[in-house]
CSV table of C-alpha atoms and ligand atoms in Angstrom, one decimal:
chain,number,residue,atom,x,y,z
A,1,MET,CA,-92.9,58.9,84.2
A,2,SER,CA,-92.5,62.5,84.0
A,3,ALA,CA,-93.3,63.5,87.4
A,4,PHE,CA,-95.0,67.2,89.5
A,5,PRO,CA,-94.7,69.5,87.2
A,6,LYS,CA,-95.8,67.2,84.6
A,7,THR,CA,-97.7,65.7,86.9
A,8,ARG,CA,-100.9,67.1,89.0
A,9,LEU,CA,-103.5,65.4,90.8
A,10,ARG,CA,-105.2,67.5,92.4
A,11,ARG,CA,-106.0,68.4,88.2
A,12,LEU,CA,-108.9,65.0,88.7
A,13,ARG,CA,-109.9,66.2,91.6
A,14,ARG,CA,-111.0,70.2,91.5
A,15,THR,CA,-114.5,69.2,90.8
A,16,ASP,CA,-117.4,67.2,91.6
A,17,ARG,CA,-118.1,66.5,88.2
A,18,LEU,CA,-113.8,65.1,87.8
A,19,ARG,CA,-114.3,62.4,91.0
A,20,GLY,CA,-117.3,61.2,90.6
A,21,LEU,CA,-115.7,60.7,87.0
A,22,VAL,CA,-112.6,59.1,88.3
A,23,ARG,CA,-114.0,57.2,91.1
A,24,GLU,CA,-113.0,53.4,92.2
A,25,THR,CA,-116.0,53.0,94.3
A,26,ARG,CA,-120.3,53.4,94.2
A,27,LEU,CA,-122.7,52.5,96.6
A,28,ASP,CA,-125.3,50.8,95.3
A,29,LEU,CA,-128.1,49.8,97.8
A,30,ASP,CA,-128.2,46.3,96.1
A,31,ASP,CA,-125.0,46.4,97.5
A,32,PHE,CA,-126.9,46.5,101.3
A,33,VAL,CA,-128.9,44.1,103.7
A,34,MET,CA,-130.4,45.8,106.7
A,35,PRO,CA,-131.0,43.6,110.1
A,36,LEU,CA,-134.2,43.0,111.5
A,37,PHE,CA,-135.2,42.2,114.9
A,38,VAL,CA,-137.7,40.3,115.5
A,39,GLY,CA,-139.1,39.4,119.5
A,40,PRO,CA,-142.3,39.1,121.0
A,41,GLU,CA,-143.3,42.9,121.3
A,42,SER,CA,-142.0,45.6,119.1
A,43,LEU,CA,-138.8,47.7,121.2
A,44,THR,CA,-137.7,51.6,120.3
A,45,ASN,CA,-133.9,52.5,121.1
A,46,PRO,CA,-133.9,56.1,120.0
A,47,GLU,CA,-130.2,56.0,120.8
A,48,LEU,CA,-129.7,52.9,118.3
A,49,PRO,CA,-132.4,52.8,116.4
A,50,ALA,CA,-131.5,50.6,114.0
A,51,MET,CA,-130.8,48.0,117.6
A,52,GLY,CA,-135.4,47.8,118.0
A,53,ARG,CA,-137.2,45.2,118.2
A,54,PHE,CA,-140.3,44.2,115.8
A,55,SER,CA,-143.3,41.7,116.7
A,56,VAL,CA,-144.4,39.9,113.3
A,57,ASP,CA,-147.1,42.3,113.2
A,58,ASP,CA,-144.2,45.0,113.5
A,59,VAL,CA,-142.2,43.2,111.5
A,60,LEU,CA,-144.8,44.0,108.7
A,61,SER,CA,-145.0,47.4,108.8
A,62,GLU,CA,-141.1,47.9,108.7
A,63,ALA,CA,-140.8,46.1,105.8
A,64,ASP,CA,-143.4,47.9,103.4
A,65,VAL,CA,-140.8,51.4,104.8
A,66,LEU,CA,-137.6,49.1,103.6
A,67,ALA,CA,-139.5,48.6,101.0
A,68,GLY,CA,-140.5,51.7,99.7
A,69,LEU,CA,-137.0,52.5,100.1
A,70,GLY,CA,-136.3,50.1,97.2
A,71,VAL,CA,-134.1,48.2,100.2
A,72,ARG,CA,-133.6,45.0,98.6
A,73,ALA,CA,-132.8,43.2,101.3
A,74,ALA,CA,-133.3,41.7,105.3
A,75,LEU,CA,-131.8,39.4,107.9
A,76,LEU,CA,-133.7,38.6,110.0
A,77,PHE,CA,-132.4,37.6,113.6
A,78,GLY,CA,-135.5,36.5,116.1
A,79,ILE,CA,-135.6,37.2,119.8
A,80,PRO,CA,-137.8,34.4,121.6
A,81,GLU,CA,-140.8,34.1,124.6
A,82,GLU,CA,-138.3,31.7,126.1
A,83,LYS,CA,-134.9,30.4,126.2
A,84,ASP,CA,-134.1,26.8,127.4
A,85,GLU,CA,-131.0,24.6,128.2
A,86,GLU,CA,-131.4,22.6,124.0
A,87,ALA,CA,-132.9,26.7,121.5
A,88,SER,CA,-135.9,25.0,120.9
A,89,GLY,CA,-137.3,28.3,120.1
A,90,ALA,CA,-134.5,28.5,117.4
A,91,TYR,CA,-136.1,25.6,115.7
A,92,ASP,CA,-139.5,25.7,116.4
A,93,ASP,CA,-142.0,25.4,113.3
A,94,ASP,CA,-143.3,28.5,115.4
A,95,GLY,CA,-140.8,30.1,116.3
A,96,ILE,CA,-140.4,34.2,115.6
A,97,ILE,CA,-138.5,34.1,113.3
A,98,GLN,CA,-140.7,31.2,111.6
A,99,ALA,CA,-143.6,32.8,111.5
A,100,ALA,CA,-142.0,36.6,110.8
A,101,LEU,CA,-141.0,34.5,107.6
A,102,ARG,CA,-144.3,33.1,106.7
A,103,ALA,CA,-145.6,37.2,107.4
A,104,LEU,CA,-143.1,38.9,105.0
A,105,ARG,CA,-143.4,36.2,102.4
A,106,GLY,CA,-146.5,36.2,101.7
A,107,ARG,CA,-146.2,40.1,101.8
A,108,HIS,CA,-143.3,40.9,100.4
A,109,PRO,CA,-142.4,38.4,97.8
A,110,GLU,CA,-139.9,40.3,96.0
A,111,LEU,CA,-137.8,41.3,99.5
A,112,LEU,CA,-134.6,38.7,99.9
A,113,LEU,CA,-135.1,37.4,103.2
A,114,LEU,CA,-131.6,35.8,105.2
A,115,THR,CA,-131.9,34.6,108.5
A,116,ASP,CA,-129.3,34.7,110.8
A,117,VAL,CA,-128.7,30.0,111.8
A,118,CYS,CA,-127.4,30.2,115.6
A,119,LEU,CA,-128.0,28.2,118.5
A,120,CYS,CA,-127.3,32.2,120.9
A,121,GLU,CA,-130.4,34.2,120.9
A,122,TYR,CA,-132.3,30.8,121.7
A,123,THR,CA,-130.2,29.5,124.2
A,124,SER,CA,-131.0,30.1,129.1
A,125,HIS,CA,-126.7,29.9,128.6
A,126,GLY,CA,-126.2,32.5,125.5
A,127,HIS,CA,-124.0,30.4,123.8
A,128,CYS,CA,-123.8,29.4,119.3
A,129,GLY,CA,-124.1,25.5,120.7
A,130,VAL,CA,-125.5,23.4,123.5
A,131,ILE,CA,-122.8,23.1,126.9
A,132,ARG,CA,-122.0,19.5,127.2
A,133,ASP,CA,-120.3,18.8,130.6
A,134,GLY,CA,-119.6,22.6,130.9
A,135,GLU,CA,-117.9,23.5,126.9
A,136,VAL,CA,-119.6,24.3,123.6
A,137,ALA,CA,-120.2,20.5,122.4
A,138,ASN,CA,-119.3,21.4,118.0
A,139,ASP,CA,-121.1,17.4,116.9
A,140,GLU,CA,-124.3,17.8,118.4
A,141,SER,CA,-124.8,22.0,117.7
A,142,LEU,CA,-124.2,20.8,114.1
A,143,ASP,CA,-127.5,18.8,114.7
A,144,LEU,CA,-130.0,21.1,115.8
A,145,ILE,CA,-128.7,23.8,113.8
A,146,ALA,CA,-129.1,22.1,110.6
A,147,ARG,CA,-133.1,21.9,111.7
A,148,THR,CA,-132.7,25.4,112.4
A,149,ALA,CA,-131.7,26.4,108.7
A,150,VAL,CA,-134.4,23.5,107.5
A,151,SER,CA,-137.7,25.2,109.5
A,152,HIS,CA,-136.2,29.0,108.1
A,153,ALA,CA,-136.2,27.2,104.6
A,154,GLU,CA,-139.3,25.5,105.0
A,155,ALA,CA,-140.9,29.1,106.6
A,156,GLY,CA,-139.7,30.7,103.6
A,157,ALA,CA,-136.0,32.1,103.9
A,158,ASP,CA,-134.7,33.2,100.8
A,159,ALA,CA,-130.6,32.0,102.1
A,160,VAL,CA,-129.6,31.0,105.9
A,161,CYS,CA,-126.4,32.3,107.4
A,162,PRO,CA,-124.8,29.8,109.7
A,163,SER,CA,-123.4,32.4,112.5
A,164,ASP,CA,-122.2,30.3,114.5
A,165,MET,CA,-118.5,29.8,114.0
A,166,MET,CA,-119.5,25.6,114.6
A,167,ASP,CA,-116.9,23.4,112.7
A,168,GLY,CA,-118.4,21.9,110.6
A,169,ARG,CA,-121.9,23.3,110.8
A,170,VAL,CA,-122.0,24.3,106.5
A,171,GLY,CA,-121.4,20.8,105.4
A,172,ALA,CA,-124.0,19.8,108.0
A,173,VAL,CA,-126.8,22.8,106.9
A,174,ARG,CA,-125.8,21.6,102.9
A,175,GLU,CA,-127.2,18.6,103.8
A,176,ALA,CA,-129.8,18.6,105.9
A,177,LEU,CA,-131.2,21.8,103.1
A,178,ASP,CA,-130.6,18.6,101.0
A,179,ASP,CA,-132.5,16.1,102.5
A,180,ALA,CA,-135.4,18.1,102.4
A,181,GLY,CA,-136.0,19.3,99.3
A,182,PHE,CA,-134.5,22.2,99.6
A,183,GLU,CA,-131.2,22.5,96.9
A,184,GLN,CA,-132.0,26.2,95.8
A,185,ILE,CA,-131.2,27.8,98.7
A,186,PRO,CA,-128.1,29.1,99.3
A,187,ILE,CA,-125.8,29.2,101.9
A,188,VAL,CA,-124.3,32.5,103.0
A,189,SER,CA,-121.6,31.1,105.5
A,190,TYR,CA,-120.8,33.3,108.5
A,191,ALA,CA,-117.1,32.1,107.3
A,192,ALA,CA,-114.9,34.3,109.4
A,193,LYS,CA,-116.5,35.9,112.0
A,194,TYR,CA,-114.9,36.5,115.4
A,195,ALA,CA,-114.7,36.6,118.8
A,196,SER,CA,-115.0,40.5,118.7
A,197,ALA,CA,-116.4,43.1,121.5
A,198,PHE,CA,-117.6,45.0,118.1
A,199,TYR,CA,-120.8,43.1,118.8
A,200,GLY,CA,-121.4,44.8,122.0
A,201,PRO,CA,-125.1,46.9,121.5
A,202,PHE,CA,-125.7,43.4,119.2
A,203,ARG,CA,-125.7,41.2,123.0
A,204,GLU,CA,-127.7,43.8,124.4
A,205,ALA,CA,-130.1,44.3,121.7
A,206,ALA,CA,-130.6,40.2,121.2
A,207,GLU,CA,-129.9,39.3,124.5
A,208,SER,CA,-127.3,37.2,124.0
A,209,ALA,CA,-124.5,37.5,125.8
A,210,PRO,CA,-122.8,34.6,127.1
A,211,ALA,CA,-124.3,33.9,130.7
A,212,PHE,CA,-120.5,32.6,131.5
A,213,GLY,CA,-117.3,32.1,129.9
A,214,ASP,CA,-117.1,34.0,125.6
A,215,ARG,CA,-116.8,32.7,123.2
A,216,ARG,CA,-113.7,32.6,122.6
A,217,GLY,CA,-113.5,28.7,122.6
A,218,TYR,CA,-115.3,29.2,118.7
A,219,GLN,CA,-115.0,32.1,117.4
A,220,MET,CA,-112.0,33.4,115.1
A,221,ASP,CA,-108.4,35.6,117.2
A,222,ALA,CA,-108.6,38.6,116.0
A,223,ALA,CA,-104.9,38.1,115.9
A,224,ASN,CA,-105.0,35.3,113.3
A,225,VAL,CA,-106.1,36.0,109.2
A,226,ARG,CA,-103.6,32.9,108.0
A,227,GLU,CA,-106.2,31.2,110.3
A,228,ALA,CA,-109.4,33.3,107.9
A,229,ALA,CA,-108.4,31.8,105.0
A,230,ARG,CA,-108.4,28.1,106.6
A,231,GLU,CA,-112.2,29.2,108.0
A,232,LEU,CA,-113.3,30.5,104.4
A,233,SER,CA,-111.5,26.6,102.6
A,234,LEU,CA,-113.3,25.1,104.1
A,235,ASP,CA,-116.6,26.8,104.6
A,236,VAL,CA,-115.8,26.4,100.0
A,237,ALA,CA,-115.7,22.5,100.5
A,238,GLU,CA,-118.3,22.5,102.6
A,239,GLY,CA,-120.6,24.3,100.3
A,240,ALA,CA,-121.1,27.6,101.6
A,241,ASP,CA,-122.1,29.6,98.6
A,242,ALA,CA,-120.9,33.0,100.0
A,243,LEU,CA,-118.6,34.1,102.8
A,244,ILE,CA,-119.1,36.3,105.7
A,245,VAL,CA,-116.0,38.1,106.8
A,246,LYS,CA,-116.9,39.7,110.5
A,247,PRO,CA,-116.8,42.7,111.8
A,248,ALA,CA,-115.5,44.4,109.0
A,249,LEU,CA,-113.6,47.7,110.1
A,250,PRO,CA,-111.5,45.9,112.1
A,251,TYR,CA,-111.0,43.3,109.5
A,252,LEU,CA,-110.3,45.8,106.4
A,253,ASP,CA,-107.4,43.0,105.4
A,254,VAL,CA,-109.3,39.7,105.2
A,255,ILE,CA,-111.8,41.6,103.1
A,256,ARG,CA,-108.9,42.8,100.6
A,257,ALA,CA,-107.3,38.1,101.4
A,258,ALA,CA,-111.2,37.0,100.6
A,259,ARG,CA,-111.4,38.9,97.7
A,260,GLU,CA,-107.8,38.6,96.5
A,261,ARG,CA,-108.5,34.5,97.3
A,262,PHE,CA,-112.2,33.1,96.4
A,263,ASP,CA,-113.6,33.6,93.4
A,264,LEU,CA,-116.8,33.3,96.0
A,265,PRO,CA,-119.7,36.5,97.1
A,266,ILE,CA,-117.5,38.3,99.7
A,267,ALA,CA,-119.3,39.9,101.9
A,268,ALA,CA,-119.1,42.6,105.2
A,269,TYR,CA,-121.6,42.4,107.7
A,270,ASN,CA,-120.5,46.2,109.6
A,271,VAL,CA,-121.7,44.9,112.8
A,272,SER,CA,-123.0,46.9,115.9
A,273,GLY,CA,-120.7,48.3,118.0
A,274,GLU,CA,-119.3,50.3,113.9
A,275,TYR,CA,-122.6,50.9,113.9
A,276,ALA,CA,-123.4,52.9,117.2
A,277,MET,CA,-119.8,54.5,117.5
A,278,VAL,CA,-120.8,56.7,115.3
A,279,LYS,CA,-123.6,57.5,116.5
A,280,ALA,CA,-122.2,57.8,119.7
A,281,ALA,CA,-119.6,59.8,118.5
A,282,ALA,CA,-121.6,61.7,115.8
A,283,GLY,CA,-124.8,62.1,119.4
A,284,ARG,CA,-121.9,63.9,120.5
A,285,GLY,CA,-121.2,66.6,118.0
A,286,TRP,CA,-117.3,64.8,117.3
A,287,MET,CA,-118.2,64.2,114.1
A,288,GLU,CA,-120.7,64.0,111.6
A,289,GLU,CA,-122.8,60.7,110.9
A,290,ARG,CA,-124.2,60.9,107.1
A,291,ALA,CA,-120.4,61.3,106.3
A,292,ALA,CA,-118.9,59.2,108.7
A,293,ALA,CA,-121.8,56.2,107.7
A,294,LEU,CA,-120.8,55.7,104.2
A,295,GLU,CA,-116.8,56.6,104.2
A,296,SER,CA,-117.6,53.7,106.5
A,297,LEU,CA,-119.0,51.8,104.0
A,298,THR,CA,-117.4,53.3,100.8
A,299,ALA,CA,-114.1,51.7,102.7
A,300,ILE,CA,-115.7,48.8,103.0
A,301,LYS,CA,-116.9,48.2,99.6
A,302,ARG,CA,-113.4,49.1,98.5
A,303,ALA,CA,-111.4,46.9,100.5
A,304,GLY,CA,-113.2,43.5,98.9
A,305,ALA,CA,-116.5,43.2,99.7
A,306,ASP,CA,-119.7,43.2,97.0
A,307,PHE,CA,-122.8,43.1,99.0
A,308,VAL,CA,-123.0,44.5,102.5
A,309,VAL,CA,-124.9,44.3,106.3
A,310,SER,CA,-125.4,47.4,107.6
A,311,TYR,CA,-127.6,48.8,110.8
A,312,TRP,CA,-127.8,52.0,108.4
A,313,THR,CA,-129.3,49.8,104.8
A,314,LYS,CA,-132.6,52.0,105.8
A,315,GLU,CA,-131.0,55.7,106.1
A,316,LEU,CA,-128.3,55.3,103.2
A,317,ALA,CA,-132.3,54.5,100.7
A,318,GLY,CA,-132.7,58.6,101.6
A,319,TRP,CA,-128.7,59.1,101.3
A,320,LEU,CA,-127.7,57.6,97.8
B,401,LIG,C1,-125.2,35.2,116.7
B,401,LIG,C2,-124.9,36.6,116.2
B,401,LIG,C3,-123.4,37.5,116.7
B,401,LIG,C4,-124.0,38.7,115.6
B,401,LIG,C5,-124.7,38.2,114.3
B,401,LIG,N1,-124.9,37.2,114.4
B,401,LIG,C6,-123.4,38.0,117.9
B,401,LIG,C7,-122.3,37.3,118.9
B,401,LIG,O1,-121.8,36.1,117.3
B,401,LIG,O2,-122.1,37.3,119.6
B,401,LIG,C8,-123.6,40.2,116.1
B,401,LIG,C9,-124.0,41.2,115.3
B,401,LIG,C10,-123.0,43.1,115.5
B,401,LIG,O3,-122.6,43.1,116.6
B,401,LIG,O4,-124.1,43.4,114.8
B,401,LIG,N2,-124.2,34.4,117.5
């Protein structure tokens, strides 16, 4: 191996063309999914524009804009008119997501519609399952989560994304989908979802902060990566078609471990707090948003993500 001065790594960095030639990771809009919040009324969010909310009518116009920009996929979250103990808005045939899906499906057959399958936006207490004796009851929640997934498929979802972190949910969702004749609907499971401080802006947007306690009894501990491998393997065994690691930037090692260990598509969720940090810093003139966003998204892909859920997807469409 000849070293300096024969070897000069700067040679390939000299011009934009040379850097482009040897670039290892590229961003392609096909690999990005835009989260969309649907609620009874539209609500703009001037500071965090991607975290605004759309009525069913307005989500149609937003989908027109996204499709026009070349965005291929959206991940839908619903904020129901009313919440209750049993999250009935989640699996109501006339629920907010079901209505949005029917409207979008008719107008945009080519836009991939993924849905977040969880109870937390629909429960009055904000937990991802039903409460029995002061605890989130795993097995009883599974039935409701599975019902929710089936109702999304019936309303036109292209794929469902269980994000509740109950044990056995992927198997329960697979079985319920198959029983209802939806063998072809993929499950993109939030397989390694950590209990994270980076979900703050989302919980505000979705009004889903837990009314008591926190989510550490079901979401993963930030300190663990071997346990993530167990979560991922279980979801694979239960029939997941693709696996999500969430959040993304503080968990690049988990994305890398998932990539090396599994042959399924691996996704990463670049969550609300990751987006908000850059927005806030950019707002103060501390960094340039576009450069910081592109660097973040490139790092997530470099770590091994095949596709990324990101609040920058819409802006990215303009940047690329
Ligand atoms: C639902 C859900 C959450 C997020 C996605 N699905 C919130 C949570 O688990 O508290 C967070 C997304 C984000 O922060 O962008 N369980």
